Structures are given as C-alpha cells and as structure tokens.
C-alpha cells in the first residue's frame, strides 16, 4: 500500500494541472500512464525479480573481472585486457604488478553489494531458492545482459584500435623554448632542464594524495616506457612535478616513487619551495584548482615532451588516442640526434 501510494503521488506530481475539460481528460490519461509505470516499477522492486536479477549480474560481473585478469599476453583480446587492467586494477605493464587497493575495491565491492541485497530483500528472495526453473531463467537473463555489456565494451576497444588516427607528427610538432626550471627530486638532488640536454624529457604533474587521474597519468607514462627497448629507455627521463608543493615534501615524493616501483635517474618526482614550484607549473600551463573543503586538486592531465635539443616538442593528454600518439612521439624524438 505504501508503494502504491508513493506511485500515485509521483504520478500526480509529474502531471500538470488543467483548467478545461479537454485538458483535464488529457491530464487524467497522463496520470494513469504514470501511475501504471510507477506501479509496475515498484512491484518489480518489491518482489524477488529485481534482487534476483541483480545477484546473478553481480555473480557474472565478478566472474568476468577474474576472467580478464587471467587473459594471457598472447591472446586475441590481450590489448583490451591490458587496458582494462590498467584503468580498473592499477596494473603496471612495466612491473606486471597490481594496486592492491584497486583489486580489493573491484572484487570485494560486488560481494558487499550482494550481501546488502540479500539482507534487504531476504523475504521475497527466500522462496526462490527452491525454484530451479526460476533460477535458471533469471541466471540466463543476467548472463546475456552481462555478456552484451562486455561485448559492447570489447567492440568499442577494437574499433578504437582499428580506427586509430595516423600520428600527425608535423602538425603537432613545436619548437618552443621551455622556461628555466630549478627543482628538487625525491633524492634531494637539484634538477635543471639544461642538465638533460641530449635526452628526451617527459614532463607531467601529479600529487601524492590524488586518487583519480594521477595514477592513470603515471600508468600511461610507464606504459609508454614499456614499449621501448633498453637502449631507448636510457635516453628518456621522466619528470613528475608535484601539484601540491605545500604537502608533498621530500618524504612524500620518495614514497610516491617507491609505490610506483620507479627511481632516479630515470624518474624524478619534483618539488621544492611552493612558490617556485607553482611558478613553474604556471609557466608550463598546468592548470589546477584546489577545493578548499576537500583539499582535492582539479588539474590538467598533460604530458609535455622536450626533445634532445631542449625544445618543447609535443603536448598530449590522457586517453587511448593520446596514449598511442604519446608513444609514437617519444619513439620519434628518440630517433633524432641533438644539434651540435
């Protein structure tokens, strides 16, 4: 009765008032349509149908997640699986390690949700345990739904791979002179851009407590490096400038490097005097804004590439297309020889 009453109130709220008989008749018709919709919706939600379907969806979702983790590197879907593992499980293609927090979140959350569904809908669900035909019907429906979603995601990834745009090296290439940079890395060493002339320098910006795009930035960076052979890797240096210089002190930056499984002299997590760091970020156009309530920093997701002659050559962002171009740009710059 309570659900039916709520449905009627919602139906009335969605139906505008009227002044003429014709408008009143139209209003009544719309109200009946809304009422039927909400009545049907609440009946599904209050019965075993919704929770049973969701339980099977969670079961197959977890199975698909585990299946992606077990896809071998030489399988046809290996590239899709690697991209999926990077974004969902914090997978590092360079070290083949996963972020434990990501694994726990992606695999334990469905179990918690399933437990809550059973607790809330225990009454309607209990009689269904002995109905084998009903279980099979809802199980197959949920399986088809999950496979359809997984197939759609896989299809989008395949389309992205086959429809990759050619790398427009000439139109994207620049020759700007970057600003002078004097910062301190995680080993308390003074770092200047001029000291790396003759090498390719990838510059990005992250901060220690960032839990959203910063791990993606570092994963995309390491994925690009993983495509290089050892001789190329020796000529590539990565700078990760802190976006939070007031908090990311030497110990925090060193902990970031250890957590990512990287170290100097290839990876430099840079900080220093907050005023100086912020000045460098402004000069490199790393836009950012801190939420005063949460402390979360909204920021640009940029990759800047400095060529062997110390010129700003390319700028990229996150995303599959940008990642592919970043890898090609790095390889292109590594093939060049410095002037003089």
Short mmCIF file of C-alpha atoms in Angstrom, two decimals:
data_model
loop_
_atom_site.label_atom_id
_atom_site.label_comp_id
_atom_site.label_asym_id
_atom_site.label_seq_id
_atom_site.Cartn_x
_atom_site.Cartn_y
_atom_site.Cartn_z
CA UNK A 1 0.00 0.00 0.00
CA UNK A 2 2.82 2.37 0.84
CA UNK A 3 4.48 1.74 -2.53
CA UNK A 4 1.18 2.19 -4.34
CA UNK A 5 0.57 5.46 -2.51
CA UNK A 6 4.03 6.70 -3.37
CA UNK A 7 3.45 5.79 -7.02
CA UNK A 8 0.21 7.78 -7.06
CA UNK A 9 1.87 10.82 -5.51
CA UNK A 10 4.69 10.67 -8.08
CA UNK A 11 2.19 10.31 -10.91
CA UNK A 12 0.28 13.37 -9.71
CA UNK A 13 3.49 15.35 -9.31
CA UNK A 14 4.51 14.59 -12.92
CA UNK A 15 1.12 15.59 -14.33
CA UNK A 16 0.48 19.36 -14.80
CA UNK A 17 -2.73 20.99 -13.61
CA UNK A 18 -5.55 21.83 -16.07
CA UNK A 19 -8.39 24.31 -16.46
CA UNK A 20 -10.57 22.94 -19.33
CA UNK A 21 -12.39 19.59 -19.64
CA UNK A 22 -10.14 18.54 -22.53
CA UNK A 23 -7.04 19.40 -20.56
CA UNK A 24 -8.48 17.57 -17.58
CA UNK A 25 -9.10 14.45 -19.66
CA UNK A 26 -5.55 14.61 -21.02
CA UNK A 27 -4.25 15.10 -17.50
CA UNK A 28 -6.15 12.04 -16.24
CA UNK A 29 -4.81 9.94 -19.14
CA UNK A 30 -1.23 11.01 -18.42
CA UNK A 31 -1.73 10.42 -14.72
CA UNK A 32 -2.96 6.88 -15.39
CA UNK A 33 0.03 6.22 -17.64
CA UNK A 34 2.42 7.49 -14.97
CA UNK A 35 0.58 5.51 -12.32
CA UNK A 36 0.84 2.26 -14.29
CA UNK A 37 4.53 2.84 -14.88
CA UNK A 38 5.33 3.51 -11.22
CA UNK A 39 3.08 0.70 -10.02
CA UNK A 40 4.90 -1.73 -12.29
CA UNK A 41 8.28 -0.38 -11.23
CA UNK A 42 7.51 -0.66 -7.52
CA UNK A 43 6.10 -4.16 -7.95
CA UNK A 44 9.35 -5.26 -9.58
CA UNK A 45 11.43 -3.56 -6.89
CA UNK A 46 9.37 -5.02 -4.03
CA UNK A 47 9.31 -8.59 -5.38
CA UNK A 48 12.10 -11.11 -5.95
CA UNK A 49 12.60 -10.06 -9.59
CA UNK A 50 14.96 -7.12 -9.14
CA UNK A 51 17.18 -8.56 -6.36
CA UNK A 52 17.43 -11.99 -8.04
CA UNK A 53 18.47 -10.42 -11.35
CA UNK A 54 21.00 -8.18 -9.60
CA UNK A 55 22.53 -11.08 -7.66
CA UNK A 56 23.16 -13.00 -10.86
CA UNK A 57 24.53 -9.85 -12.53
CA UNK A 58 26.99 -9.41 -9.67
CA UNK A 59 28.00 -13.06 -9.92
CA UNK A 60 28.74 -12.86 -13.64
CA UNK A 61 30.35 -9.43 -13.26
CA UNK A 62 32.82 -10.83 -10.73
CA UNK A 63 33.46 -13.84 -12.97
CA UNK A 64 34.19 -11.59 -15.94
CA UNK A 65 36.55 -9.48 -13.82
CA UNK A 66 38.50 -12.58 -12.79
CA UNK A 67 38.48 -13.75 -16.40
CA UNK A 68 40.07 -10.52 -17.61
CA UNK A 69 42.85 -10.93 -15.03
CA UNK A 70 43.60 -14.41 -16.41
CA UNK A 71 43.73 -13.50 -20.12
CA UNK A 72 47.25 -14.44 -21.36
CA UNK A 73 49.50 -11.89 -23.07
CA UNK A 74 49.32 -13.66 -26.45
CA UNK A 75 45.51 -13.92 -26.56
CA UNK A 76 43.50 -12.01 -29.21
CA UNK A 77 41.96 -9.83 -26.52
CA UNK A 78 45.28 -9.17 -24.75
CA UNK A 79 45.43 -5.47 -25.63
CA UNK A 80 41.88 -4.89 -24.43
CA UNK A 81 42.62 -6.85 -21.24
CA UNK A 82 45.77 -4.83 -20.54
CA UNK A 83 43.99 -1.50 -20.97
CA UNK A 84 41.15 -2.72 -18.76
CA UNK A 85 43.56 -3.90 -16.06
CA UNK A 86 45.44 -0.59 -16.13
CA UNK A 87 42.35 1.54 -15.55
CA UNK A 88 40.40 -0.80 -13.24
CA UNK A 89 43.10 -2.67 -11.31
CA UNK A 90 46.02 -0.21 -11.33
CA UNK A 91 48.06 -2.65 -13.42
CA UNK A 92 51.63 -1.60 -14.17
CA UNK A 93 52.76 -3.11 -17.51
CA UNK A 94 56.40 -2.38 -16.69
CA UNK A 95 56.50 -4.34 -13.42
CA UNK A 96 53.38 -6.53 -14.01
CA UNK A 97 52.10 -5.56 -10.58
CA UNK A 98 48.62 -4.53 -9.47
CA UNK A 99 47.49 -1.90 -6.99
CA UNK A 100 46.13 -3.84 -4.00
CA UNK A 101 43.55 -1.16 -3.21
CA UNK A 102 42.16 -1.36 -6.76
CA UNK A 103 41.94 -5.16 -6.61
CA UNK A 104 40.13 -5.09 -3.28
CA UNK A 105 37.71 -2.40 -4.47
CA UNK A 106 36.82 -4.10 -7.76
CA UNK A 107 36.48 -7.64 -6.36
CA UNK A 108 35.16 -7.08 -2.83
CA UNK A 109 32.58 -4.39 -3.61
CA UNK A 110 30.31 -6.83 -5.52
CA UNK A 111 30.33 -9.18 -2.52
CA UNK A 112 29.35 -6.35 -0.18
CA UNK A 113 26.57 -5.26 -2.53
CA UNK A 114 25.31 -8.82 -2.85
CA UNK A 115 25.21 -9.15 0.94
CA UNK A 116 23.19 -5.94 1.24
CA UNK A 117 20.72 -7.13 -1.42
CA UNK A 118 20.19 -10.41 0.40
CA UNK A 119 19.64 -8.62 3.71
CA UNK A 120 17.17 -6.08 2.30
CA UNK A 121 15.22 -8.50 0.06
CA UNK A 122 15.58 -11.64 2.16
CA UNK A 123 11.79 -12.12 2.45
CA UNK A 124 10.97 -12.05 -1.29
CA UNK A 125 14.15 -13.98 -2.18
CA UNK A 126 13.77 -16.85 0.28
CA UNK A 127 11.02 -18.77 -1.62
CA UNK A 128 13.01 -18.62 -4.86
CA UNK A 129 15.91 -20.76 -3.62
CA UNK A 130 13.89 -23.95 -4.20
CA UNK A 131 12.64 -22.95 -7.67
CA UNK A 132 15.25 -24.29 -10.07
CA UNK A 133 13.49 -23.21 -13.28
CA UNK A 134 13.13 -19.68 -11.98
CA UNK A 135 16.79 -19.55 -11.01
CA UNK A 136 17.85 -20.78 -14.45
CA UNK A 137 15.65 -18.22 -16.22
CA UNK A 138 16.97 -15.24 -14.25
CA UNK A 139 20.51 -16.58 -14.38
CA UNK A 140 20.41 -16.83 -18.18
CA UNK A 141 18.87 -13.36 -18.46
CA UNK A 142 21.60 -11.85 -16.30
CA UNK A 143 24.30 -13.77 -18.20
CA UNK A 144 23.04 -12.49 -21.56
CA UNK A 145 22.91 -8.95 -20.17
CA UNK A 146 26.47 -9.10 -18.79
CA UNK A 147 27.85 -10.65 -21.98
CA UNK A 148 26.13 -7.97 -24.05
CA UNK A 149 27.70 -5.20 -21.96
CA UNK A 150 31.12 -6.88 -22.07
CA UNK A 151 30.79 -7.40 -25.83
CA UNK A 152 29.90 -3.75 -26.34
CA UNK A 153 32.95 -2.62 -24.36
CA UNK A 154 35.20 -5.02 -26.26
CA UNK A 155 33.74 -3.83 -29.56
CA UNK A 156 34.43 -0.21 -28.69
CA UNK A 157 38.04 -1.07 -27.83
CA UNK A 158 38.50 -2.98 -31.10
CA UNK A 159 37.05 -0.05 -33.03
CA UNK A 160 39.43 2.31 -31.26
CA UNK A 161 42.35 0.06 -32.16
CA UNK A 162 41.41 -0.45 -35.81
CA UNK A 163 40.25 3.13 -36.27
CA UNK A 164 43.35 4.73 -34.79
CA UNK A 165 44.18 8.00 -36.49
CA UNK A 166 47.64 8.38 -38.03
CA UNK A 167 50.09 10.32 -35.90
CA UNK A 168 50.25 13.88 -37.36
CA UNK A 169 53.85 14.46 -36.34
CA UNK A 170 54.41 17.56 -38.48
CA UNK A 171 51.24 19.40 -37.44
CA UNK A 172 51.71 18.66 -33.72
CA UNK A 173 55.44 19.35 -33.53
CA UNK A 174 56.52 22.59 -31.86
CA UNK A 175 59.90 24.16 -31.11
CA UNK A 176 59.14 26.37 -28.11
CA UNK A 177 61.84 27.13 -25.59
CA UNK A 178 60.63 25.98 -22.17
CA UNK A 179 61.19 28.12 -19.07
CA UNK A 180 64.19 27.62 -16.83
CA UNK A 181 63.36 25.01 -14.21
CA UNK A 182 65.19 24.51 -10.90
CA UNK A 183 63.54 21.91 -8.66
CA UNK A 184 64.43 19.16 -6.16
CA UNK A 185 63.81 15.46 -6.81
CA UNK A 186 62.91 12.69 -4.35
CA UNK A 187 66.60 12.05 -3.66
CA UNK A 188 67.08 15.68 -2.58
CA UNK A 189 69.07 16.38 -5.76
CA UNK A 190 68.87 19.72 -7.60
CA UNK A 191 67.37 19.22 -11.07
CA UNK A 192 67.66 21.58 -14.01
CA UNK A 193 66.36 21.08 -17.52
CA UNK A 194 69.66 22.12 -19.08
CA UNK A 195 71.37 19.19 -17.34
CA UNK A 196 69.35 16.78 -19.53
CA UNK A 197 70.16 18.26 -22.91
CA UNK A 198 70.75 15.38 -25.31
CA UNK A 199 67.97 13.30 -23.72
CA UNK A 200 64.21 13.28 -24.23
CA UNK A 201 62.34 14.56 -21.16
CA UNK A 202 58.71 13.73 -20.45
CA UNK A 203 57.17 16.25 -18.03
CA UNK A 204 53.88 15.68 -16.25
CA UNK A 205 52.31 16.78 -12.95
CA UNK A 206 50.74 14.72 -10.15
CA UNK A 207 50.39 14.82 -6.36
CA UNK A 208 50.68 12.23 -3.63
CA UNK A 209 47.10 12.12 -2.35
CA UNK A 210 45.47 12.12 -5.78
CA UNK A 211 43.32 9.03 -6.17
CA UNK A 212 41.73 9.64 -9.55
CA UNK A 213 43.66 10.73 -12.64
CA UNK A 214 47.21 10.83 -11.20
CA UNK A 215 47.51 7.01 -11.10
CA UNK A 216 46.27 6.98 -14.70
CA UNK A 217 48.90 9.55 -15.69
CA UNK A 218 51.69 7.50 -14.16
CA UNK A 219 50.30 4.26 -15.63
CA UNK A 220 50.17 5.81 -19.10
CA UNK A 221 53.74 7.07 -18.65
CA UNK A 222 55.01 3.62 -17.67
CA UNK A 223 53.03 2.01 -20.47
CA UNK A 224 54.80 4.28 -22.99
CA UNK A 225 58.19 3.39 -21.50
CA UNK A 226 57.35 -0.32 -21.61
CA UNK A 227 57.15 -0.09 -25.41
CA UNK A 228 60.82 0.98 -25.66
CA UNK A 229 63.89 -1.22 -25.85
CA UNK A 230 66.62 -0.78 -23.18
CA UNK A 231 68.81 1.43 -25.37
CA UNK A 232 65.92 3.84 -25.95
CA UNK A 233 64.88 3.81 -22.30
CA UNK A 234 68.32 5.04 -21.26
CA UNK A 235 67.76 8.27 -23.22
CA UNK A 236 64.32 9.03 -21.74
CA UNK A 237 63.82 10.91 -18.45
CA UNK A 238 60.51 11.44 -16.68
CA UNK A 239 59.72 14.47 -14.54
CA UNK A 240 56.61 14.35 -12.34
CA UNK A 241 56.19 17.79 -10.78
CA UNK A 242 54.04 17.94 -7.68
CA UNK A 243 50.76 19.82 -7.93
CA UNK A 244 50.68 20.10 -4.14
CA UNK A 245 54.10 21.52 -3.15
CA UNK A 246 52.85 22.61 0.28
CA UNK A 247 52.21 18.99 1.28
CA UNK A 248 54.35 16.83 -0.99
CA UNK A 249 57.63 17.15 0.86
CA UNK A 250 60.74 15.07 0.21
CA UNK A 251 59.44 12.06 2.14
CA UNK A 252 56.09 12.09 0.32
CA UNK A 253 57.73 12.28 -3.10
CA UNK A 254 60.12 9.46 -2.20
CA UNK A 255 57.17 7.35 -1.05
CA UNK A 256 55.41 8.04 -4.38
CA UNK A 257 58.43 6.80 -6.31
CA UNK A 258 58.63 3.64 -4.18
CA UNK A 259 54.90 2.99 -4.53
CA UNK A 260 55.21 3.25 -8.32
CA UNK A 261 58.26 1.00 -8.40
CA UNK A 262 60.44 3.62 -10.11
CA UNK A 263 63.56 5.53 -9.15
CA UNK A 264 66.08 8.12 -10.24
CA UNK A 265 67.91 8.71 -12.51
CA UNK A 266 65.02 7.94 -14.89
CA UNK A 267 62.04 9.05 -12.76
CA UNK A 268 62.20 12.33 -10.87
CA UNK A 269 59.34 13.35 -8.55
CA UNK A 270 59.99 17.05 -8.28
CA UNK A 271 59.10 19.62 -5.64
CA UNK A 272 60.72 22.35 -3.64
CA UNK A 273 59.75 25.80 -2.47
CA UNK A 274 55.95 26.08 -3.02
CA UNK A 275 56.19 29.50 -4.62
CA UNK A 276 58.86 28.32 -7.04
CA UNK A 277 57.03 25.09 -7.89
CA UNK A 278 53.76 26.91 -8.54
CA UNK A 279 55.61 29.39 -10.75
CA UNK A 280 56.99 26.51 -12.85
CA UNK A 281 53.54 24.90 -13.11
CA UNK A 282 52.07 28.21 -14.27
CA UNK A 283 54.78 28.66 -16.88
CA UNK A 284 54.16 25.14 -18.21
CA UNK A 285 50.38 25.74 -18.29
CA UNK A 286 49.45 23.02 -15.80
CA UNK A 287 46.05 24.42 -14.81
CA UNK A 288 44.86 23.43 -11.35
CA UNK A 289 42.41 24.43 -8.63
CA UNK A 290 42.08 23.16 -5.07
CA UNK A 291 38.71 22.57 -3.43
CA UNK A 292 39.04 24.36 -0.05
CA UNK A 293 36.61 21.93 1.61
CA UNK A 294 38.04 18.58 0.46
CA UNK A 295 41.59 19.55 -0.47
CA UNK A 296 41.18 17.74 -3.81
CA UNK A 297 43.01 19.41 -6.68
CA UNK A 298 41.29 19.51 -10.06
CA UNK A 299 44.04 19.72 -12.65
CA UNK A 300 45.03 19.41 -16.29
CA UNK A 301 46.24 15.95 -17.34
CA UNK A 302 49.20 16.86 -19.50
CA UNK A 303 52.31 15.20 -20.91
CA UNK A 304 54.96 17.56 -22.27
CA UNK A 305 57.84 16.20 -24.34
CA UNK A 306 61.16 18.04 -24.50
CA UNK A 307 63.40 16.98 -27.40
CA UNK A 308 67.15 16.32 -27.31
CA UNK A 309 67.84 20.00 -28.04
CA UNK A 310 65.84 21.20 -25.04
CA UNK A 311 62.80 22.38 -27.05
CA UNK A 312 59.17 21.74 -26.15
CA UNK A 313 58.20 19.38 -28.97
CA UNK A 314 54.80 17.83 -28.16
CA UNK A 315 51.90 18.05 -25.72
CA UNK A 316 49.42 15.25 -25.03
CA UNK A 317 46.69 14.30 -22.56
CA UNK A 318 45.01 11.13 -21.25
CA UNK A 319 43.03 8.74 -23.41
CA UNK A 320 43.64 5.83 -25.83
CA UNK A 321 44.34 8.02 -28.88
CA UNK A 322 46.56 10.39 -26.94
CA UNK A 323 48.40 7.44 -25.39
CA UNK A 324 49.12 5.94 -28.81
CA UNK A 325 50.41 9.29 -30.08
CA UNK A 326 52.49 9.81 -26.92
CA UNK A 327 54.27 6.50 -27.52
CA UNK A 328 54.93 7.35 -31.17
CA UNK A 329 56.13 10.85 -30.31
CA UNK A 330 58.61 9.50 -27.75
CA UNK A 331 59.95 7.00 -30.28
CA UNK A 332 60.18 9.72 -32.92
CA UNK A 333 62.15 12.06 -30.63
CA UNK A 334 64.49 9.28 -29.51
CA UNK A 335 65.49 8.66 -33.13
CA UNK A 336 66.62 12.27 -33.52
CA UNK A 337 70.17 13.42 -32.84
CA UNK A 338 70.94 16.62 -30.88
CA UNK A 339 72.30 19.63 -32.74
CA UNK A 340 75.88 20.48 -32.01
#
